[in-house]
């Protein structure tokens, strides 16, 4: 049977063990008095690196949802020191945002998932907790399913009742002109232990019916943004900018954006447009840039 | 209980539970140009059954299993007349509560997997309709104790239990309805004949059976691990449809 | 279900364009001060009728609700009344107490009638513009609805219909059941319609009203079942269905 901590994980070999590289990295933050802005200062007080997952402290750059330019928050960039994950690799990435602290988490480059030598399944499992009063702004780059891969990308985010979240997810089916690999992406956002926003996309050859007019059609980019704002003020009605992108209210303190694109660029533009329409502090009209912002 | 006969009744599109007014997003998919011919319809149905259909079927199985055995026995009409001891009626109340709580938890899990407000609203409406109809068609004390506004798959699960169906057959019913609803609507919406529409359903028989098996496995496990199996185009279609004033189907 | 306190449920059926919505508007206008009224509309592919009634301002908007019938208006009042029933019950619960709930069928053909599971009484609406011979054609709604309304009688001369003849044909087809000629431009006819509703409501409240199912089938002729050369009959409720 499957490892009970990872039930029904897509296509993992039955023992749940890694035939490739196993790696664990983590980030933790806490509060650190009052900063120059007069607001609570956050600090990074745990940073575990294990190649190829290397989280490093970083500075502010470009537009940042919610925390734009705030000098007192903690900023970490996740870098990958090698290609991958490859088939057989199991990566675990733990994030702990301590009570009252704020973490902005980004990535330096997209994650290219490759099949590896034996075509074994690979796993990236992110386990995230945001404690009371904490804020996590997580803006990763796309996950690209290269031909032949069998990858599960799982993100579990457990929020305290009054925690705040911005999380973006972009899934791309293959590199340019390439047949896609199989990618199962699961996002589980829970608040106070209760289900809040749960999504799963099974894409590529192992995703039955994914390329149909009731699921994602011919789109090669599938993306979403989940925003949880305990102070409210989010839209309470659906906003549809075009037929392939919608902002959907989940409840008074949570909205979700879902978009499709013919490629990564089209997808990013739709997500950004939906956020810009939502307005400050979550999105802003900006010229689009190919470099990660 | 004669479960095979009951299964056929529950799966019959003529069961008066209001489903005929819905195309499960097909009308809007046609309007958007996503579905244009019979091949597109077949793809639409296949995508639907492996995502929304499978997820809903898994939730029906979970609801079926959430109905407390003791409560079902306790609630059975044959026994309701001779509730003797205090302890029995007390535990009956306890299992009513635990069944209701379990169903509400499942409802929250299902709602968290349904980002479209329109689909959440329609799911609650169809659930209420099914419960209202089944209370008249086959009165049973269990149906009187279900929480209000449950999403339709959960009502299916409870109804399947009351009718003596297995959880796997209840899952198969949901998957059947997930494709026959839009396939029947297709005849009014597209230039296809009813033979082609039903041919598309028959072509999907193996897919439907496999999805019912997977749904049964998921539904018997931890509800938190029931896969969301998102279908963004179906979400978009439901939301776009809300904004259209002229439409044949409610969804 | 019926505890003697719920509202009188009154169905309005009839072909497209004969004036079902305007009949409801007439009833509401005449009776709004006497009765607490709610309305359920069934449209074929829009919520046009609900919007018409809201725009007419005859009732508070929130007491007018639309049910979408998935291009099958006759199903919604006969084969599968679940949506309408739930809508009626919802309205009764939200605006408790209501005296009368009017249920407007989506315009359909001459054979569509309400199930007794949904309404206590029903009226069927024809209009003179639809042709003077329609009433003679009979059918379950024309023949056995609690009331037949021949609407737009002021138009008779413009469409070459002898209104009196049409009313006489209708009375003959209905074997004495009530027929009313109505025009919203002739106040006494609207008042007669309102009187009929008052009367049905009074009977309903006293418990004297017995719902009658007009039946889905017209009275029809069985050629070879009777030695005398056939007979005319209708099918009572509960009678086993048979094929012809």
PDB file of N, CA and C in Angstrom, chain A residues 7-8 154 190 195-202 208-209 211-217 238 240 243-246 248-250 256 258-260, chain B residues 32 34-35 40 43-44 46-48 50-51 108-109 112-113 115 117 120 210 214 218 224-225 227-234 236 239-240:
ATOM      1  N   UNK A   7      -0.996   9.621   0.841  1.00  0.00           N
ATOM      2  CA  UNK A   7      -1.974   8.692   0.292  1.00  0.00           C
ATOM      3  C   UNK A   7      -2.202   8.934  -1.196  1.00  0.00           C
ATOM      4  N   UNK A   8      -2.409   7.884  -1.906  1.00  0.00           N
ATOM      5  CA  UNK A   8      -2.771   7.920  -3.319  1.00  0.00           C
ATOM      6  C   UNK A   8      -1.875   8.881  -4.087  1.00  0.00           C
ATOM      7  N   UNK A 154       2.878  18.375  -4.880  1.00  0.00           N
ATOM      8  CA  UNK A 154       1.845  18.507  -3.855  1.00  0.00           C
ATOM      9  C   UNK A 154       2.186  19.635  -2.896  1.00  0.00           C
ATOM     10  N   UNK A 190      -5.956  24.581   3.753  1.00  0.00           N
ATOM     11  CA  UNK A 190      -6.886  24.392   4.868  1.00  0.00           C
ATOM     12  C   UNK A 190      -6.710  25.525   5.857  1.00  0.00           C
ATOM     13  N   UNK A 195     -11.216  22.379   5.240  1.00  0.00           N
ATOM     14  CA  UNK A 195     -10.933  22.554   3.821  1.00  0.00           C
ATOM     15  C   UNK A 195     -11.360  23.948   3.379  1.00  0.00           C
ATOM     16  N   UNK A 196     -10.482  24.637   2.627  1.00  0.00           N
ATOM     17  CA  UNK A 196     -10.835  25.973   2.137  1.00  0.00           C
ATOM     18  C   UNK A 196     -10.782  26.012   0.606  1.00  0.00           C
ATOM     19  N   UNK A 197      -9.617  25.686   0.044  1.00  0.00           N
ATOM     20  CA  UNK A 197      -9.490  25.669  -1.418  1.00  0.00           C
ATOM     21  C   UNK A 197      -8.642  24.463  -1.797  1.00  0.00           C
ATOM     22  N   UNK A 198      -9.248  23.529  -2.463  1.00  0.00           N
ATOM     23  CA  UNK A 198      -8.560  22.288  -2.801  1.00  0.00           C
ATOM     24  C   UNK A 198      -8.673  22.064  -4.300  1.00  0.00           C
ATOM     25  N   UNK A 199      -7.520  21.920  -4.945  1.00  0.00           N
ATOM     26  CA  UNK A 199      -7.519  21.734  -6.395  1.00  0.00           C
ATOM     27  C   UNK A 199      -6.585  20.583  -6.739  1.00  0.00           C
ATOM     28  N   UNK A 200      -6.880  19.968  -7.850  1.00  0.00           N
ATOM     29  CA  UNK A 200      -5.962  18.955  -8.357  1.00  0.00           C
ATOM     30  C   UNK A 200      -6.078  18.919  -9.866  1.00  0.00           C
ATOM     31  N   UNK A 201      -4.943  19.000 -10.514  1.00  0.00           N
ATOM     32  CA  UNK A 201      -4.914  18.896 -11.973  1.00  0.00           C
ATOM     33  C   UNK A 201      -4.081  17.682 -12.342  1.00  0.00           C
ATOM     34  N   UNK A 202      -4.697  16.739 -13.023  1.00  0.00           N
ATOM     35  CA  UNK A 202      -3.975  15.590 -13.561  1.00  0.00           C
ATOM     36  C   UNK A 202      -3.822  15.829 -15.054  1.00  0.00           C
ATOM     37  N   UNK A 208      -6.461  11.381 -17.399  1.00  0.00           N
ATOM     38  CA  UNK A 208      -7.577  10.987 -18.282  1.00  0.00           C
ATOM     39  C   UNK A 208      -8.514  12.154 -18.557  1.00  0.00           C
ATOM     40  N   UNK A 209      -8.737  12.409 -19.846  1.00  0.00           N
ATOM     41  CA  UNK A 209      -9.720  13.420 -20.238  1.00  0.00           C
ATOM     42  C   UNK A 209      -9.285  14.856 -20.003  1.00  0.00           C
ATOM     43  N   UNK A 211      -7.433  16.883 -21.740  1.00  0.00           N
ATOM     44  CA  UNK A 211      -7.368  17.770 -22.917  1.00  0.00           C
ATOM     45  C   UNK A 211      -8.712  17.843 -23.633  1.00  0.00           C
ATOM     46  N   UNK A 212      -9.791  17.967 -22.871  1.00  0.00           N
ATOM     47  CA  UNK A 212     -11.141  17.966 -23.441  1.00  0.00           C
ATOM     48  C   UNK A 212     -11.831  19.298 -23.140  1.00  0.00           C
ATOM     49  N   UNK A 213     -12.913  19.584 -23.858  1.00  0.00           N
ATOM     50  CA  UNK A 213     -13.571  20.890 -23.673  1.00  0.00           C
ATOM     51  C   UNK A 213     -14.303  21.063 -22.349  1.00  0.00           C
ATOM     52  N   UNK A 214     -14.304  20.028 -21.500  1.00  0.00           N
ATOM     53  CA  UNK A 214     -14.857  20.248 -20.162  1.00  0.00           C
ATOM     54  C   UNK A 214     -13.756  20.408 -19.115  1.00  0.00           C
ATOM     55  N   UNK A 215     -12.481  20.199 -19.490  1.00  0.00           N
ATOM     56  CA  UNK A 215     -11.415  20.267 -18.483  1.00  0.00           C
ATOM     57  C   UNK A 215     -10.439  21.416 -18.799  1.00  0.00           C
ATOM     58  N   UNK A 216      -9.423  21.192 -19.628  1.00  0.00           N
ATOM     59  CA  UNK A 216      -8.567  22.333 -19.987  1.00  0.00           C
ATOM     60  C   UNK A 216      -8.475  22.524 -21.498  1.00  0.00           C
ATOM     61  N   UNK A 217      -9.198  21.722 -22.280  1.00  0.00           N
ATOM     62  CA  UNK A 217      -9.172  21.892 -23.728  1.00  0.00           C
ATOM     63  C   UNK A 217      -7.760  21.722 -24.260  1.00  0.00           C
ATOM     64  N   UNK A 238     -18.129  36.905  -8.958  1.00  0.00           N
ATOM     65  CA  UNK A 238     -17.218  36.404  -9.979  1.00  0.00           C
ATOM     66  C   UNK A 238     -16.836  37.519 -10.946  1.00  0.00           C
ATOM     67  N   UNK A 240     -15.092  37.756 -14.744  1.00  0.00           N
ATOM     68  CA  UNK A 240     -14.555  37.008 -15.886  1.00  0.00           C
ATOM     69  C   UNK A 240     -14.043  38.007 -16.913  1.00  0.00           C
ATOM     70  N   UNK A 243     -13.111  34.327 -21.595  1.00  0.00           N
ATOM     71  CA  UNK A 243     -13.684  33.008 -21.268  1.00  0.00           C
ATOM     72  C   UNK A 243     -12.697  31.995 -20.690  1.00  0.00           C
ATOM     73  N   UNK A 244     -11.399  32.314 -20.672  1.00  0.00           N
ATOM     74  CA  UNK A 244     -10.422  31.364 -20.154  1.00  0.00           C
ATOM     75  C   UNK A 244      -9.790  31.830 -18.843  1.00  0.00           C
ATOM     76  N   UNK A 245     -10.462  32.728 -18.154  1.00  0.00           N
ATOM     77  CA  UNK A 245      -9.897  33.237 -16.913  1.00  0.00           C
ATOM     78  C   UNK A 245     -11.011  33.760 -16.025  1.00  0.00           C
ATOM     79  N   UNK A 246     -10.987  33.377 -14.771  1.00  0.00           N
ATOM     80  CA  UNK A 246     -12.056  33.843 -13.874  1.00  0.00           C
ATOM     81  C   UNK A 246     -11.518  34.045 -12.472  1.00  0.00           C
ATOM     82  N   UNK A 248     -12.871  33.818  -8.810  1.00  0.00           N
ATOM     83  CA  UNK A 248     -14.019  33.146  -8.202  1.00  0.00           C
ATOM     84  C   UNK A 248     -13.981  33.333  -6.688  1.00  0.00           C
ATOM     85  N   UNK A 249     -14.994  33.939  -6.106  1.00  0.00           N
ATOM     86  CA  UNK A 249     -15.034  34.077  -4.646  1.00  0.00           C
ATOM     87  C   UNK A 249     -15.280  32.713  -3.989  1.00  0.00           C
ATOM     88  N   UNK A 250     -14.451  32.372  -3.015  1.00  0.00           N
ATOM     89  CA  UNK A 250     -14.647  31.122  -2.275  1.00  0.00           C
ATOM     90  C   UNK A 250     -15.483  31.396  -1.026  1.00  0.00           C
ATOM     91  N   UNK A 256     -10.182  32.891  -5.500  1.00  0.00           N
ATOM     92  CA  UNK A 256      -9.299  32.036  -6.283  1.00  0.00           C
ATOM     93  C   UNK A 256      -9.372  32.533  -7.723  1.00  0.00           C
ATOM     94  N   UNK A 258      -8.501  31.319 -11.566  1.00  0.00           N
ATOM     95  CA  UNK A 258      -8.108  30.202 -12.421  1.00  0.00           C
ATOM     96  C   UNK A 258      -7.988  30.701 -13.849  1.00  0.00           C
ATOM     97  N   UNK A 259      -6.888  30.334 -14.507  1.00  0.00           N
ATOM     98  CA  UNK A 259      -6.685  30.763 -15.885  1.00  0.00           C
ATOM     99  C   UNK A 259      -6.063  29.640 -16.693  1.00  0.00           C
ATOM    100  N   UNK A 260      -6.317  29.682 -17.989  1.00  0.00           N
ATOM    101  CA  UNK A 260      -5.671  28.765 -18.925  1.00  0.00           C
ATOM    102  C   UNK A 260      -4.952  29.609 -19.960  1.00  0.00           C
TER     103      UNK A 260
ATOM    104  N   UNK B  32     -19.514  28.912 -26.620  1.00  0.00           N
ATOM    105  CA  UNK B  32     -18.146  29.424 -26.689  1.00  0.00           C
ATOM    106  C   UNK B  32     -17.358  28.822 -27.855  1.00  0.00           C
ATOM    107  N   UNK B  34     -16.362  25.704 -27.930  1.00  0.00           N
ATOM    108  CA  UNK B  34     -15.457  24.649 -27.440  1.00  0.00           C
ATOM    109  C   UNK B  34     -15.933  23.279 -27.907  1.00  0.00           C
ATOM    110  N   UNK B  35     -17.232  23.140 -28.111  1.00  0.00           N
ATOM    111  CA  UNK B  35     -17.796  21.880 -28.615  1.00  0.00           C
ATOM    112  C   UNK B  35     -18.583  22.223 -29.873  1.00  0.00           C
ATOM    113  N   UNK B  40     -16.493  16.334 -30.427  1.00  0.00           N
ATOM    114  CA  UNK B  40     -16.326  17.273 -29.317  1.00  0.00           C
ATOM    115  C   UNK B  40     -17.224  16.910 -28.140  1.00  0.00           C
ATOM    116  N   UNK B  43     -15.665  14.007 -26.321  1.00  0.00           N
ATOM    117  CA  UNK B  43     -14.548  14.485 -25.492  1.00  0.00           C
ATOM    118  C   UNK B  43     -15.063  15.207 -24.249  1.00  0.00           C
ATOM    119  N   UNK B  44     -16.076  16.034 -24.452  1.00  0.00           N
ATOM    120  CA  UNK B  44     -16.660  16.780 -23.331  1.00  0.00           C
ATOM    121  C   UNK B  44     -17.125  15.818 -22.242  1.00  0.00           C
ATOM    122  N   UNK B  46     -16.216  12.676 -21.805  1.00  0.00           N
ATOM    123  CA  UNK B  46     -15.106  11.904 -21.244  1.00  0.00           C
ATOM    124  C   UNK B  46     -14.364  12.737 -20.198  1.00  0.00           C
ATOM    125  N   UNK B  47     -14.109  13.992 -20.527  1.00  0.00           N
ATOM    126  CA  UNK B  47     -13.440  14.870 -19.566  1.00  0.00           C
ATOM    127  C   UNK B  47     -14.270  15.024 -18.302  1.00  0.00           C
ATOM    128  N   UNK B  48     -15.565  15.198 -18.492  1.00  0.00           N
ATOM    129  CA  UNK B  48     -16.451  15.418 -17.350  1.00  0.00           C
ATOM    130  C   UNK B  48     -16.477  14.205 -16.423  1.00  0.00           C
ATOM    131  N   UNK B  50     -14.237  11.891 -15.974  1.00  0.00           N
ATOM    132  CA  UNK B  50     -12.989  11.614 -15.258  1.00  0.00           C
ATOM    133  C   UNK B  50     -12.622  12.703 -14.251  1.00  0.00           C
ATOM    134  N   UNK B  51     -13.325  13.822 -14.272  1.00  0.00           N
ATOM    135  CA  UNK B  51     -13.007  14.896 -13.314  1.00  0.00           C
ATOM    136  C   UNK B  51     -14.189  15.089 -12.353  1.00  0.00           C
ATOM    137  N   UNK B 108     -18.388  20.405   3.323  1.00  0.00           N
ATOM    138  CA  UNK B 108     -17.355  21.439   3.325  1.00  0.00           C
ATOM    139  C   UNK B 108     -16.177  21.023   2.430  1.00  0.00           C
ATOM    140  N   UNK B 109     -15.820  19.742   2.476  1.00  0.00           N
ATOM    141  CA  UNK B 109     -14.731  19.258   1.610  1.00  0.00           C
ATOM    142  C   UNK B 109     -15.108  19.405   0.135  1.00  0.00           C
ATOM    143  N   UNK B 112     -15.082  23.061  -0.962  1.00  0.00           N
ATOM    144  CA  UNK B 112     -13.713  23.557  -1.139  1.00  0.00           C
ATOM    145  C   UNK B 112     -13.123  23.108  -2.474  1.00  0.00           C
ATOM    146  N   UNK B 113     -13.690  22.061  -3.051  1.00  0.00           N
ATOM    147  CA  UNK B 113     -13.241  21.567  -4.360  1.00  0.00           C
ATOM    148  C   UNK B 113     -14.102  22.110  -5.495  1.00  0.00           C
ATOM    149  N   UNK B 115     -14.730  25.584  -6.939  1.00  0.00           N
ATOM    150  CA  UNK B 115     -14.445  27.018  -6.856  1.00  0.00           C
ATOM    151  C   UNK B 115     -15.525  27.900  -7.473  1.00  0.00           C
ATOM    152  N   UNK B 117     -18.834  29.663  -7.768  1.00  0.00           N
ATOM    153  CA  UNK B 117     -20.020  29.907  -6.936  1.00  0.00           C
ATOM    154  C   UNK B 117     -21.292  29.400  -7.607  1.00  0.00           C
ATOM    155  N   UNK B 120     -21.546  25.728  -6.975  1.00  0.00           N
ATOM    156  CA  UNK B 120     -21.894  25.443  -5.576  1.00  0.00           C
ATOM    157  C   UNK B 120     -23.387  25.655  -5.354  1.00  0.00           C
ATOM    158  N   UNK B 210     -14.574   2.185 -15.040  1.00  0.00           N
ATOM    159  CA  UNK B 210     -13.293   2.378 -14.365  1.00  0.00           C
ATOM    160  C   UNK B 210     -13.380   3.547 -13.381  1.00  0.00           C
ATOM    161  N   UNK B 214     -12.666   3.646  -9.307  1.00  0.00           N
ATOM    162  CA  UNK B 214     -11.733   4.577  -8.638  1.00  0.00           C
ATOM    163  C   UNK B 214     -12.488   5.414  -7.604  1.00  0.00           C
ATOM    164  N   UNK B 218     -11.695   5.836  -3.596  1.00  0.00           N
ATOM    165  CA  UNK B 218     -11.463   7.139  -2.949  1.00  0.00           C
ATOM    166  C   UNK B 218     -12.505   7.402  -1.860  1.00  0.00           C
ATOM    167  N   UNK B 224     -10.580  13.699   3.305  1.00  0.00           N
ATOM    168  CA  UNK B 224      -9.669  14.807   3.009  1.00  0.00           C
ATOM    169  C   UNK B 224      -8.791  14.490   1.805  1.00  0.00           C
ATOM    170  N   UNK B 225      -8.661  13.189   1.492  1.00  0.00           N
ATOM    171  CA  UNK B 225      -7.806  12.803   0.364  1.00  0.00           C
ATOM    172  C   UNK B 225      -8.599  12.531  -0.913  1.00  0.00           C
ATOM    173  N   UNK B 227      -9.703  13.239  -4.331  1.00  0.00           N
ATOM    174  CA  UNK B 227      -9.069  14.191  -5.243  1.00  0.00           C
ATOM    175  C   UNK B 227     -10.047  15.236  -5.758  1.00  0.00           C
ATOM    176  N   UNK B 228      -9.540  16.472  -5.898  1.00  0.00           N
ATOM    177  CA  UNK B 228     -10.413  17.562  -6.352  1.00  0.00           C
ATOM    178  C   UNK B 228     -10.722  17.438  -7.841  1.00  0.00           C
ATOM    179  N   UNK B 229      -9.786  16.911  -8.622  1.00  0.00           N
ATOM    180  CA  UNK B 229      -9.994  16.712 -10.062  1.00  0.00           C
ATOM    181  C   UNK B 229     -10.675  17.907 -10.721  1.00  0.00           C
ATOM    182  N   UNK B 230      -9.957  19.008 -10.701  1.00  0.00           N
ATOM    183  CA  UNK B 230     -10.493  20.280 -11.162  1.00  0.00           C
ATOM    184  C   UNK B 230     -10.747  20.276 -12.664  1.00  0.00           C
ATOM    185  N   UNK B 231     -11.765  21.007 -13.073  1.00  0.00           N
ATOM    186  CA  UNK B 231     -12.130  21.119 -14.484  1.00  0.00           C
ATOM    187  C   UNK B 231     -12.410  22.587 -14.781  1.00  0.00           C
ATOM    188  N   UNK B 232     -11.334  23.376 -14.989  1.00  0.00           N
ATOM    189  CA  UNK B 232     -11.524  24.830 -15.078  1.00  0.00           C
ATOM    190  C   UNK B 232     -12.483  25.262 -16.185  1.00  0.00           C
ATOM    191  N   UNK B 233     -12.471  24.575 -17.339  1.00  0.00           N
ATOM    192  CA  UNK B 233     -13.397  25.001 -18.389  1.00  0.00           C
ATOM    193  C   UNK B 233     -14.851  24.819 -17.943  1.00  0.00           C
ATOM    194  N   UNK B 234     -15.118  23.794 -17.143  1.00  0.00           N
ATOM    195  CA  UNK B 234     -16.478  23.616 -16.622  1.00  0.00           C
ATOM    196  C   UNK B 234     -16.827  24.732 -15.633  1.00  0.00           C
ATOM    197  N   UNK B 236     -15.544  27.791 -15.754  1.00  0.00           N
ATOM    198  CA  UNK B 236     -15.747  29.002 -16.559  1.00  0.00           C
ATOM    199  C   UNK B 236     -17.117  28.951 -17.237  1.00  0.00           C
ATOM    200  N   UNK B 239     -19.895  29.859 -14.880  1.00  0.00           N
ATOM    201  CA  UNK B 239     -19.940  31.282 -14.550  1.00  0.00           C
ATOM    202  C   UNK B 239     -20.392  32.117 -15.748  1.00  0.00           C
ATOM    203  N   UNK B 240     -19.919  31.766 -16.938  1.00  0.00           N
ATOM    204  CA  UNK B 240     -20.331  32.504 -18.138  1.00  0.00           C
ATOM    205  C   UNK B 240     -21.833  32.334 -18.368  1.00  0.00           C
TER     206      UNK B 240
END
